[in-house]
PDB file of C-alpha atoms in Angstrom:
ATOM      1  CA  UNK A   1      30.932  -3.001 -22.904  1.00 68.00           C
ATOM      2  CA  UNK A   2      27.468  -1.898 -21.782  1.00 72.00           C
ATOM      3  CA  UNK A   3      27.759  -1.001 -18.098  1.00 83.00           C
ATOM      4  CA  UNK A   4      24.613   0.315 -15.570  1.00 85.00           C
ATOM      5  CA  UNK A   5      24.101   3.654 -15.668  1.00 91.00           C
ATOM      6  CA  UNK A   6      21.744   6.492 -13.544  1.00 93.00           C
ATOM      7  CA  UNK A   7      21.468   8.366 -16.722  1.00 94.00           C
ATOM      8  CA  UNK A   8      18.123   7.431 -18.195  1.00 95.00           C
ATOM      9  CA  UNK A   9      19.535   8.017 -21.838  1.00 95.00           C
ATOM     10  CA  UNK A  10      21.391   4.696 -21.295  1.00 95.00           C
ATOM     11  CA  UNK A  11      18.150   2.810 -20.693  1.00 96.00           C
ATOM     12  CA  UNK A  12      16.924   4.035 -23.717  1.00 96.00           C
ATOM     13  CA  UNK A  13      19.880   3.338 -25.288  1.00 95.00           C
ATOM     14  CA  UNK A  14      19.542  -0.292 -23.837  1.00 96.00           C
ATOM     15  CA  UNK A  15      16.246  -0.931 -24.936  1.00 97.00           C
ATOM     16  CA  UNK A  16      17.176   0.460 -28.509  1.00 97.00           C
ATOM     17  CA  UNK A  17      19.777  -2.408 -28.582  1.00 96.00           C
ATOM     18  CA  UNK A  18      16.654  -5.106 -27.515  1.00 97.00           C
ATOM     19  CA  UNK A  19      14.694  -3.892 -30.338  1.00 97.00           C
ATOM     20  CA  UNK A  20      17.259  -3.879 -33.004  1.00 97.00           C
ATOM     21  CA  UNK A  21      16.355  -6.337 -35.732  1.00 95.00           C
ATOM     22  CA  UNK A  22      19.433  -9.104 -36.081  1.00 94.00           C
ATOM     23  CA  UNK A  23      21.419  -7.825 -33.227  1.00 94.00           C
ATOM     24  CA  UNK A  24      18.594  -7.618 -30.674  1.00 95.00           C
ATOM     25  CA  UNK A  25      16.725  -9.878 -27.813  1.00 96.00           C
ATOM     26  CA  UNK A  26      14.152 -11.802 -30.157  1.00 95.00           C
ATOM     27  CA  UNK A  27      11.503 -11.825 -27.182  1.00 96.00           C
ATOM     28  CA  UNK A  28      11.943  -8.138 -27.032  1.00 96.00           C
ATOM     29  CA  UNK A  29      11.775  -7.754 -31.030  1.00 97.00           C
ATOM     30  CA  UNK A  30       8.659  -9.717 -30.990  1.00 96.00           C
ATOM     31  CA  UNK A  31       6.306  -7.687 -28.205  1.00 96.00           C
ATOM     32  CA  UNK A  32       3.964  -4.821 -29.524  1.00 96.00           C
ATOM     33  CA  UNK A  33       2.131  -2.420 -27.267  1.00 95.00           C
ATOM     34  CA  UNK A  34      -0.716  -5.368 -26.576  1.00 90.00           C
ATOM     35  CA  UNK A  35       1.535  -7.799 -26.031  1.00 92.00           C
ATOM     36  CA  UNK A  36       3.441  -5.610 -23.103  1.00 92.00           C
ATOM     37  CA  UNK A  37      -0.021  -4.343 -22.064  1.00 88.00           C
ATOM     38  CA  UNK A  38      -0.170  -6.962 -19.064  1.00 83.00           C
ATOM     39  CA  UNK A  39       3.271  -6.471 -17.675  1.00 89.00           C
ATOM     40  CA  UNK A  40       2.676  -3.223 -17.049  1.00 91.00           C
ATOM     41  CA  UNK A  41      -0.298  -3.599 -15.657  1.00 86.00           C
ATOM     42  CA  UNK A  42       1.508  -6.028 -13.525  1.00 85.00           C
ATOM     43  CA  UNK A  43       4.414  -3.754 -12.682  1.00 90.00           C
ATOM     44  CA  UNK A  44       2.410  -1.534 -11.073  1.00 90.00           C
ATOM     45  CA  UNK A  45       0.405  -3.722  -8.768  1.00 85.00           C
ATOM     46  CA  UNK A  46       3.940  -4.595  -7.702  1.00 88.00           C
ATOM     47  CA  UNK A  47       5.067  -0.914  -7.036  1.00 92.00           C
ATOM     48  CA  UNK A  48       1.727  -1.056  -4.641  1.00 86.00           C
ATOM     49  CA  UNK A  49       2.628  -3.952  -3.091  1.00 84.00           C
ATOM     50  CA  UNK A  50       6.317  -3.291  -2.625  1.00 89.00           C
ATOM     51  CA  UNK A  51       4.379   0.235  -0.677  1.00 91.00           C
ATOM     52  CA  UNK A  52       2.124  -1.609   1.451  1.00 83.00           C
ATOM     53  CA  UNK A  53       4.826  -3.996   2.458  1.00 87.00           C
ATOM     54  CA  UNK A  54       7.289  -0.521   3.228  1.00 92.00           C
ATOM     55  CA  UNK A  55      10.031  -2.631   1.520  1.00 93.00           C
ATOM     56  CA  UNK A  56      11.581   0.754   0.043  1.00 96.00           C
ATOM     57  CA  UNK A  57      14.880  -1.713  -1.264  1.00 95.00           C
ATOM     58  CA  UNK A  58      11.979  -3.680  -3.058  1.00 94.00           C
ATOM     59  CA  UNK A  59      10.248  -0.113  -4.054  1.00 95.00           C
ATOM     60  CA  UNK A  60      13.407   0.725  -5.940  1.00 96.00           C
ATOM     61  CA  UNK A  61      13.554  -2.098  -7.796  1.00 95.00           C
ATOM     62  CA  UNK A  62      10.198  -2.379  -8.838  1.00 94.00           C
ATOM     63  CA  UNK A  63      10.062   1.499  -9.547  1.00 97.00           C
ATOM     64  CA  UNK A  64      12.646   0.512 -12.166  1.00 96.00           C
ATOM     65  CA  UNK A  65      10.675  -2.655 -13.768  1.00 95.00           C
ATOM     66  CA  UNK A  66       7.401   0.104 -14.372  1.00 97.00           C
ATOM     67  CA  UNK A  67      10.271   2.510 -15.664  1.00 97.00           C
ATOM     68  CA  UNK A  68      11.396   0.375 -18.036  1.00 97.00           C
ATOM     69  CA  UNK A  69       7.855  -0.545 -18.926  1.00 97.00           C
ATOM     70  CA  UNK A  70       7.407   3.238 -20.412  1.00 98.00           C
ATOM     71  CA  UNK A  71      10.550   2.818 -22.254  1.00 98.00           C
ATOM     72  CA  UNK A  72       9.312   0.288 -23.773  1.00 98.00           C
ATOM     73  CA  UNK A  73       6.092   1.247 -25.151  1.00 98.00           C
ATOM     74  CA  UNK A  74       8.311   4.521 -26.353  1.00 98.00           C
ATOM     75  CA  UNK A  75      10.569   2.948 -27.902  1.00 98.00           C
ATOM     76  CA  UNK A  76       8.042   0.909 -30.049  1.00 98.00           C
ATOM     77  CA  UNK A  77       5.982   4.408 -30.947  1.00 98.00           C
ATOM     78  CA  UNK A  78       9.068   5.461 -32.054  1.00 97.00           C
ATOM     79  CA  UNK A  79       9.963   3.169 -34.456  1.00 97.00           C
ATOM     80  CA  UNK A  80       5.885   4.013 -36.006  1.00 97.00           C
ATOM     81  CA  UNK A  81       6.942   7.547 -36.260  1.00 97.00           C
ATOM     82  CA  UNK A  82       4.560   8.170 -33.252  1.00 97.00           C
ATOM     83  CA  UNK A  83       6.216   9.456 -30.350  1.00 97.00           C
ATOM     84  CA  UNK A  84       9.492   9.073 -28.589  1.00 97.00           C
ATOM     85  CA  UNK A  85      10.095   8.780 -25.113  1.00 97.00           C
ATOM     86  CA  UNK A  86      11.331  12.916 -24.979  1.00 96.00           C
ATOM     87  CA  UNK A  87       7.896  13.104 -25.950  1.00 97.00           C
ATOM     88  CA  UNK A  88       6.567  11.210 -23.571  1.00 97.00           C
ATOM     89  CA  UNK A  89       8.302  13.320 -20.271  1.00 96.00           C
ATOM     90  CA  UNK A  90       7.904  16.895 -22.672  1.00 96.00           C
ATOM     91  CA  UNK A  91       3.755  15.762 -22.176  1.00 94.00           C
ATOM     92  CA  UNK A  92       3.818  15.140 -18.554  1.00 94.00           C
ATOM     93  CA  UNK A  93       5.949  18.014 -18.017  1.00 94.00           C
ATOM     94  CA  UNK A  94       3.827  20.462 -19.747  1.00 91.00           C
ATOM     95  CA  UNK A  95       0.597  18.642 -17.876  1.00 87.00           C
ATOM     96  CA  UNK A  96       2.225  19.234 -14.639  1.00 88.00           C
ATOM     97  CA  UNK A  97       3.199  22.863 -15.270  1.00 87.00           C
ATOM     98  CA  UNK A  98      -0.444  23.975 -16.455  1.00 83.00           C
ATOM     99  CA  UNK A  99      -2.046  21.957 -13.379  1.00 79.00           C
ATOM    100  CA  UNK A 100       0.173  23.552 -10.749  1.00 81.00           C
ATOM    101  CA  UNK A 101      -0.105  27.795 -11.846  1.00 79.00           C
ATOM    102  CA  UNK A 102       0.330  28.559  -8.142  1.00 74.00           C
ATOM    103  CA  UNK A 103       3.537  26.923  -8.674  1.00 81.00           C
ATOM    104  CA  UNK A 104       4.804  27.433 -12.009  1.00 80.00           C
ATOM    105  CA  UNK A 105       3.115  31.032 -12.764  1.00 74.00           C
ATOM    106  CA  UNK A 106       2.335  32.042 -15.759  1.00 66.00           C
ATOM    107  CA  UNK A 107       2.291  35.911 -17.181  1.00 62.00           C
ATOM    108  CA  UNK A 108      -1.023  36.044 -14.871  1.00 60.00           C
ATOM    109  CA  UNK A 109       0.997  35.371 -11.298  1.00 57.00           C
ATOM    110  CA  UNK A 110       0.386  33.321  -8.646  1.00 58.00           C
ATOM    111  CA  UNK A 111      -2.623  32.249  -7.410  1.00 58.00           C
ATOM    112  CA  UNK A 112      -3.540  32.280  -3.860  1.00 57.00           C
ATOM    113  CA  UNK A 113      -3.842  28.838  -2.557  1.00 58.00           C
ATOM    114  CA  UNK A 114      -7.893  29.007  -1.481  1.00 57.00           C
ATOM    115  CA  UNK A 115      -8.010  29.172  -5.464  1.00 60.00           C
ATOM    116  CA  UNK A 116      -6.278  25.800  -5.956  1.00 60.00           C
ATOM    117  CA  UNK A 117      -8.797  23.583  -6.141  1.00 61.00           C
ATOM    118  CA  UNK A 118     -11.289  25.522  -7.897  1.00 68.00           C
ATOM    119  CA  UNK A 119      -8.120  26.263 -11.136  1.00 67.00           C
ATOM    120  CA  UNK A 120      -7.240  22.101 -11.103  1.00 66.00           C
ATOM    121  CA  UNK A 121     -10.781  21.088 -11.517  1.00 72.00           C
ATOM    122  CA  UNK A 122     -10.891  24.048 -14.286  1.00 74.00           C
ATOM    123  CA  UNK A 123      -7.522  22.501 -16.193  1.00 72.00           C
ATOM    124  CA  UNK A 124      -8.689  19.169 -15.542  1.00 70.00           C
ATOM    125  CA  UNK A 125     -12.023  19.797 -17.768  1.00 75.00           C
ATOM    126  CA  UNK A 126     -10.296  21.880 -20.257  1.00 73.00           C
ATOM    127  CA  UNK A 127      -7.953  18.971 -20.335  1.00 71.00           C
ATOM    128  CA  UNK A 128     -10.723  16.645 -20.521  1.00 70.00           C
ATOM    129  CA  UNK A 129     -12.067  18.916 -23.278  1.00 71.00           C
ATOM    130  CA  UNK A 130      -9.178  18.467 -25.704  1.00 70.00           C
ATOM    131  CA  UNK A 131      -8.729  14.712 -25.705  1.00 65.00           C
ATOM    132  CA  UNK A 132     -12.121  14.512 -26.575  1.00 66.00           C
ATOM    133  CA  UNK A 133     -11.712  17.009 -29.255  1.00 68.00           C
ATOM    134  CA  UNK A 134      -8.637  15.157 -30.509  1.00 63.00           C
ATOM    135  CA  UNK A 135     -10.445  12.014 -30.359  1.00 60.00           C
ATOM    136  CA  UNK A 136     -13.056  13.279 -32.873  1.00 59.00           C
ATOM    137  CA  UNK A 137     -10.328  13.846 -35.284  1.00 57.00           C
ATOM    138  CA  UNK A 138      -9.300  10.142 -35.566  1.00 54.00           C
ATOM    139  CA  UNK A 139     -12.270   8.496 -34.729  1.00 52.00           C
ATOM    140  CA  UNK A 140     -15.916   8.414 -33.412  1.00 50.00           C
ATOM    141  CA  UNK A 141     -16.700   9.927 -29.925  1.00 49.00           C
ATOM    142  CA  UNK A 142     -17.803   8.257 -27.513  1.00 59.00           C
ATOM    143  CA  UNK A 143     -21.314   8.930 -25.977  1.00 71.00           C
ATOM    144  CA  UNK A 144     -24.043   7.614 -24.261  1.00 88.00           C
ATOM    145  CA  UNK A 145     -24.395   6.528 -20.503  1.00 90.00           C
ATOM    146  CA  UNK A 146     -21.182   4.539 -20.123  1.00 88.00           C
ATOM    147  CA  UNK A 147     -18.698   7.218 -22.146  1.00 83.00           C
ATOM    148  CA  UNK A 148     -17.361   8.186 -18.718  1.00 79.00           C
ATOM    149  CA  UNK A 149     -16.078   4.999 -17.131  1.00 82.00           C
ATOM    150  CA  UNK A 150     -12.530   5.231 -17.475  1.00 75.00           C
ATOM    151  CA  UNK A 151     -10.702   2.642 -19.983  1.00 71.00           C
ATOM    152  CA  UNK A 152      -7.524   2.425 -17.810  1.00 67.00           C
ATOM    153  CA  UNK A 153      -8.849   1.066 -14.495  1.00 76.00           C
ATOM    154  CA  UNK A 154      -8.370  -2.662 -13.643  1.00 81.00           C
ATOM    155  CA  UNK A 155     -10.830  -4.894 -15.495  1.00 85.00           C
ATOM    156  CA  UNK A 156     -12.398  -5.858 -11.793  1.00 88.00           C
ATOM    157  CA  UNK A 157     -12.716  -2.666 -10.910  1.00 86.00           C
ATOM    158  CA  UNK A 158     -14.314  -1.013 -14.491  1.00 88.00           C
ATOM    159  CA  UNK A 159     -16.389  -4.350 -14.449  1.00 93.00           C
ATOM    160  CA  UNK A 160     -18.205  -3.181 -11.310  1.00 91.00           C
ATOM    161  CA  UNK A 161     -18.365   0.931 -12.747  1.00 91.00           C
ATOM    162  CA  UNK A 162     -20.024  -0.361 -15.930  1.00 93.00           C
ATOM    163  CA  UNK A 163     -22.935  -2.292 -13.904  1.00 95.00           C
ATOM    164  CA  UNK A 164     -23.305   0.132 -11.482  1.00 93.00           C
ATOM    165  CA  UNK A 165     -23.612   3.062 -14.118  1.00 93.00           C
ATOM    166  CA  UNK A 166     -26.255   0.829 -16.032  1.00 94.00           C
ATOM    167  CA  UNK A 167     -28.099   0.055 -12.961  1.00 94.00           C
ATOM    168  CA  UNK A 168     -28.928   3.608 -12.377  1.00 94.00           C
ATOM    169  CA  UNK A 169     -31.754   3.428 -15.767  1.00 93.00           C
ATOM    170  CA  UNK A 170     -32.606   0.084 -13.987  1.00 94.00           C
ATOM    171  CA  UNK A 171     -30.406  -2.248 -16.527  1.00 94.00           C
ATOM    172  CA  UNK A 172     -30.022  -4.727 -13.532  1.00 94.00           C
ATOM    173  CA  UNK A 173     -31.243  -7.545 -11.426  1.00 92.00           C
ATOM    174  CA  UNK A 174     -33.689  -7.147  -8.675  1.00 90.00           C
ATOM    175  CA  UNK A 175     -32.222 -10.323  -6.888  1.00 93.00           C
ATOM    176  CA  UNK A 176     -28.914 -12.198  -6.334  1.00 94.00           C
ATOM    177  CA  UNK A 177     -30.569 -15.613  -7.300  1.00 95.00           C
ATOM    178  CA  UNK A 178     -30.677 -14.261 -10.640  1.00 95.00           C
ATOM    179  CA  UNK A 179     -27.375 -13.418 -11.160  1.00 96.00           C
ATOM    180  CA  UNK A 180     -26.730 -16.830 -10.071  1.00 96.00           C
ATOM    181  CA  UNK A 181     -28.856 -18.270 -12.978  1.00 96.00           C
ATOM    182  CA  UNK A 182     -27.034 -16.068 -15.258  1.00 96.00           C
ATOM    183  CA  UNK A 183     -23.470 -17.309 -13.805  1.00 96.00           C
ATOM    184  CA  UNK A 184     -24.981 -21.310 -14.391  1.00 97.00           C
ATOM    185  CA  UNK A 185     -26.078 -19.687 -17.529  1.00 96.00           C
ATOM    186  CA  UNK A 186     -22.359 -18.550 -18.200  1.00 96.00           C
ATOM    187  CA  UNK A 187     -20.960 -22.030 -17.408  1.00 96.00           C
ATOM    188  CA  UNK A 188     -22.675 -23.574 -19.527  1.00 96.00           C
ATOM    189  CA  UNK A 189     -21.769 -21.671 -22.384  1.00 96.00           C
ATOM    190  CA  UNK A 190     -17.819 -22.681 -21.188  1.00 96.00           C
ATOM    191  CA  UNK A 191     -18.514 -25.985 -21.572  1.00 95.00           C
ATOM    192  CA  UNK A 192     -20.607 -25.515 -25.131  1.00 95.00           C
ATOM    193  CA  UNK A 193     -16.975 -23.786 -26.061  1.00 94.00           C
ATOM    194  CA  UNK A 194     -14.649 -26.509 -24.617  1.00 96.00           C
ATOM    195  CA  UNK A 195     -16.863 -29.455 -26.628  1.00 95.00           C
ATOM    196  CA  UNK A 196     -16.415 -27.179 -29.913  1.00 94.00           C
ATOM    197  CA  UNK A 197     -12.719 -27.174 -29.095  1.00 94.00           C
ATOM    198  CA  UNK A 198     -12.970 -22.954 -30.084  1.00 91.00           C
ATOM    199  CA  UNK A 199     -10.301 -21.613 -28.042  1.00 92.00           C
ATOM    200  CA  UNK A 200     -11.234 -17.937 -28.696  1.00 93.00           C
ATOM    201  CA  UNK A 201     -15.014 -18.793 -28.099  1.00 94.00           C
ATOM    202  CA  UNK A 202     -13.619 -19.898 -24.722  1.00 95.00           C
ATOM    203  CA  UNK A 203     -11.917 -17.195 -24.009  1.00 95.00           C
ATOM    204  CA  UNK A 204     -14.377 -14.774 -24.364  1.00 95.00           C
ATOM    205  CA  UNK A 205     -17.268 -17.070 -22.568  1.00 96.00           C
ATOM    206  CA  UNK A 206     -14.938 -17.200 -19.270  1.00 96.00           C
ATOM    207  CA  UNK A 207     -14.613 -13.137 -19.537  1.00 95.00           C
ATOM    208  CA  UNK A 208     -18.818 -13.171 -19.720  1.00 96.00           C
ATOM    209  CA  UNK A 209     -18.587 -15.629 -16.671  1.00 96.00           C
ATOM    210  CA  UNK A 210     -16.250 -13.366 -14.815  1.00 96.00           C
ATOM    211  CA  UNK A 211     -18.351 -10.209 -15.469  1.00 96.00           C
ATOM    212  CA  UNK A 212     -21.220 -12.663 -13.679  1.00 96.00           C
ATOM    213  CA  UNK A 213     -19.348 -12.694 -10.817  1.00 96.00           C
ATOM    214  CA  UNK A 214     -18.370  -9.176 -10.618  1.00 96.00           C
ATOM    215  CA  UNK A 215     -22.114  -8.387 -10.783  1.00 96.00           C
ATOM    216  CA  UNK A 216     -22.706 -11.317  -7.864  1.00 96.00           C
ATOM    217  CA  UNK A 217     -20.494  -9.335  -5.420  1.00 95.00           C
ATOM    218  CA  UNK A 218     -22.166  -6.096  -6.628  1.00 95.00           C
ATOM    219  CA  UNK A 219     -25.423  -7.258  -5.299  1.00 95.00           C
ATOM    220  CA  UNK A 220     -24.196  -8.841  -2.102  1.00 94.00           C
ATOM    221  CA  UNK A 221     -21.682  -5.677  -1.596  1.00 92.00           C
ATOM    222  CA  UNK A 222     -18.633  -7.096  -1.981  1.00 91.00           C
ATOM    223  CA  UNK A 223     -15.524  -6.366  -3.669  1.00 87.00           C
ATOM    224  CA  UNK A 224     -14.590  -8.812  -5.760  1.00 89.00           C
ATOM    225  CA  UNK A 225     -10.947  -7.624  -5.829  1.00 84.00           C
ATOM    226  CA  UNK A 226     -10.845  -7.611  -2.150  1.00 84.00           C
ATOM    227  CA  UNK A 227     -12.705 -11.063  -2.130  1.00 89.00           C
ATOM    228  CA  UNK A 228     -10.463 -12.419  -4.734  1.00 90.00           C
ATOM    229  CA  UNK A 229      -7.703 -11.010  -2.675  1.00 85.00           C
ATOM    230  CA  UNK A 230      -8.639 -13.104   0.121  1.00 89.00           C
ATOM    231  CA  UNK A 231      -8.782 -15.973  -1.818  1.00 93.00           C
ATOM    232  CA  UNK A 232      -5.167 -16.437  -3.133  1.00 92.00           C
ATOM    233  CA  UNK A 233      -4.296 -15.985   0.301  1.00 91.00           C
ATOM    234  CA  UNK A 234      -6.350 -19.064   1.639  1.00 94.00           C
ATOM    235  CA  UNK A 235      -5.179 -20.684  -1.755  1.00 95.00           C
ATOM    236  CA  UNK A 236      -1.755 -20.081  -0.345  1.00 95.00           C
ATOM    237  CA  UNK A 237      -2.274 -20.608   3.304  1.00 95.00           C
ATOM    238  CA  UNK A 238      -3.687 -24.375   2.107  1.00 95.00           C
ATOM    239  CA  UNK A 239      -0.698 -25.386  -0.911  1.00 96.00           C
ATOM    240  CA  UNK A 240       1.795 -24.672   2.142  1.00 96.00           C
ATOM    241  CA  UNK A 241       0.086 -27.032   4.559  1.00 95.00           C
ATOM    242  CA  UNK A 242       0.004 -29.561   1.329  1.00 96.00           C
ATOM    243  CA  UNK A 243       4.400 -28.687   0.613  1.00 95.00           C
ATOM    244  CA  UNK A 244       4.781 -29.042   4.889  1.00 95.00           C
ATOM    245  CA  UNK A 245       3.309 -32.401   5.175  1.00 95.00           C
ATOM    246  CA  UNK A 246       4.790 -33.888   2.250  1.00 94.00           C
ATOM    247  CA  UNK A 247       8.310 -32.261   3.701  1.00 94.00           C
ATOM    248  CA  UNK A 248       7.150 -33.983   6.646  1.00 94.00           C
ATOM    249  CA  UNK A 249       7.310 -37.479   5.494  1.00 93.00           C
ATOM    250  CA  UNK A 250      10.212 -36.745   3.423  1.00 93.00           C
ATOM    251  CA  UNK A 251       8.665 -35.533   0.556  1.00 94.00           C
ATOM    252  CA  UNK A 252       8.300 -33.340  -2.574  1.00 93.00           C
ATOM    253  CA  UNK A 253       5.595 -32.382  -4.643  1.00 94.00           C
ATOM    254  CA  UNK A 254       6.851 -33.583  -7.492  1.00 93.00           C
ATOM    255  CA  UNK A 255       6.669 -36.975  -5.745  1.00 91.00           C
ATOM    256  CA  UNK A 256       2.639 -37.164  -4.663  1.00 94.00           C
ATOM    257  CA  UNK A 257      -0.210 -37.921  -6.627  1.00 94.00           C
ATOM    258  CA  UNK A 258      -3.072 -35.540  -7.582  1.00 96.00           C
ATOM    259  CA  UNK A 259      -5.217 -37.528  -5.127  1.00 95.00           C
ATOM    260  CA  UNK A 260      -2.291 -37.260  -2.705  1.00 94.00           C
ATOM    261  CA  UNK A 261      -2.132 -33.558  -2.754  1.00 96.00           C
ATOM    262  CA  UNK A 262      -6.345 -33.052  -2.730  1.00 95.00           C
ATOM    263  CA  UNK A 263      -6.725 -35.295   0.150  1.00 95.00           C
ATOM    264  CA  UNK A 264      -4.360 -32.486   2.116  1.00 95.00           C
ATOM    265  CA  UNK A 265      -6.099 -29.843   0.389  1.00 94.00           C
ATOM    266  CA  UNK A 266      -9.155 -31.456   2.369  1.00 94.00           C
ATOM    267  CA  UNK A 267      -7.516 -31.335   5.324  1.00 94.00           C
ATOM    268  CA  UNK A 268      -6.339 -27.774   5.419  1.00 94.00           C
ATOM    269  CA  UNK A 269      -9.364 -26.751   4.426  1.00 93.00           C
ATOM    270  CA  UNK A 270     -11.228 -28.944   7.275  1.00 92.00           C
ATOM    271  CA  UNK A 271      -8.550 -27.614   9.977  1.00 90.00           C
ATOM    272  CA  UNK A 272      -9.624 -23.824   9.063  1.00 87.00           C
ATOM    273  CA  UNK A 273     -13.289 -24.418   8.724  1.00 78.00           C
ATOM    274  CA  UNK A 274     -13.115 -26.323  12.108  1.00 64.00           C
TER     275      UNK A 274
END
């Protein structure tokens, strides 16, 4: 009987089990590192949020969830020959160990702490240095203006570090209004998609529309994760009022109309904006 465990081997173990063909979870068998991409993504944001919210029962749990999302994307590099998770903690450990000499001295001996920030910023580009160089091995380097906007951050967020990095050689608009055009320009290109029925070509049209955006709060300095933010909370604040006054008269969403639900919509949104 598999029972919970503090020992992290059993996790692994756990997972191993999930992934085992005939024997295993067949949601589990059928992710790849793509297909997980988002959750982690996801788990993370809900590490911050468990923070901001100083739920530390909540912190725990969701500490675990991003856990196991590591073990997961080990345990699928390990059964390409690529890595394991012992690789995984044996890189971090090693990366903590050179960044930190004034902790973890090396033949050379401490260093005194006015030196600190001068040696991390030294490992940091020598560490920089390497990846690159590995990356040359495998593939072709990146270069040019936009090589040093970092692929990890949150699309939002690496949407507005791309335009603002090409708006320093003047690859921008001069005027909000244009944006705009380009945003109609954007939507109509959505609905060109939806009429052909191309799914993908839809896709990737609402991603150009969303970049739009991103530029529009650029040039009215904004931030659209902040703004966006905002919005799911007044999205929220306004399906409550629609859920309370249905409650009121005795009833359910599942019971009310679309035009029964937008009429209260209206009338949240007239109660805030008045």
């Amino acid at each position: 009987m598999t029972t919970p465990s503090r020992d992290i081997s059993r996790l692994i173990d756990i997972m191993k089990q999930l992934r085992t063909p005939g024997a295993g979870c067949p949601w589990d068998l059928e992710q790849t590192f793509a297909t997980i991409a988002p959750y982690t993504i996801e788990e993370a944001y809900e590490v911050a949020d468990a923070i901001a919210r100083n739920d530390l029962i909540d912190l725990c749990d969701e500490l675990g969830d991003l856990l196991l999302q590591v073990v997961f994307h080990a345990r699928i590099a390990e059964e390409q020959d690529s890595f394991s998770f012992g690789d995984v903690v044996e890189a971090i450990t090693r990366k903590m160990i050179r960044r930190h000499p004034h902790v973890f001295p090396d033949d050379a001996g401490f260093i005194a702490p006015s030196d600190v920030k001068g040696t991390w910023e030294r490992i940091k580009a020598e560490e920089k240095a390497e990846r690159t160089a590995r990356k040359q091995t495998r593939e072709t380097p990146a270069s040019g203006l936009l090589a040093d906007i970092k692929a990890g951050q949150p699309a939002l967020t690496r949407a507005m570090a791309l335009q603002r990095k090409a708006s320093t050689v003047g690859f921008d608009w001069n005027d909000p209004r244009a944006v705009l055009d380009k945003i109609r320009e954007e939507a109509d290109e959505i609905e060109a998609a939806l009429d052909r029925g191309d799914r993908s070509d839809i896709a990737s049209e609402t991603g150009d529309l969303m970049f739009a955006l991103v530029n529009l709060a650029r040039h009215i300095d904004a931030d659209p994760e902040t703004a966006l933010r905002a919005t799911n909370a007044k999205f929220e604040r306004r399906f409550a009022y629609i859920e309370q006054a249905l409650a009121a008269k005795g009833r359910s969403l599942g019971d009310a109309s679309l035009a029964e639900m937008d009429a209260l919509w209206n009338e949240a949104k007239q109660q805030e904006t008045g």
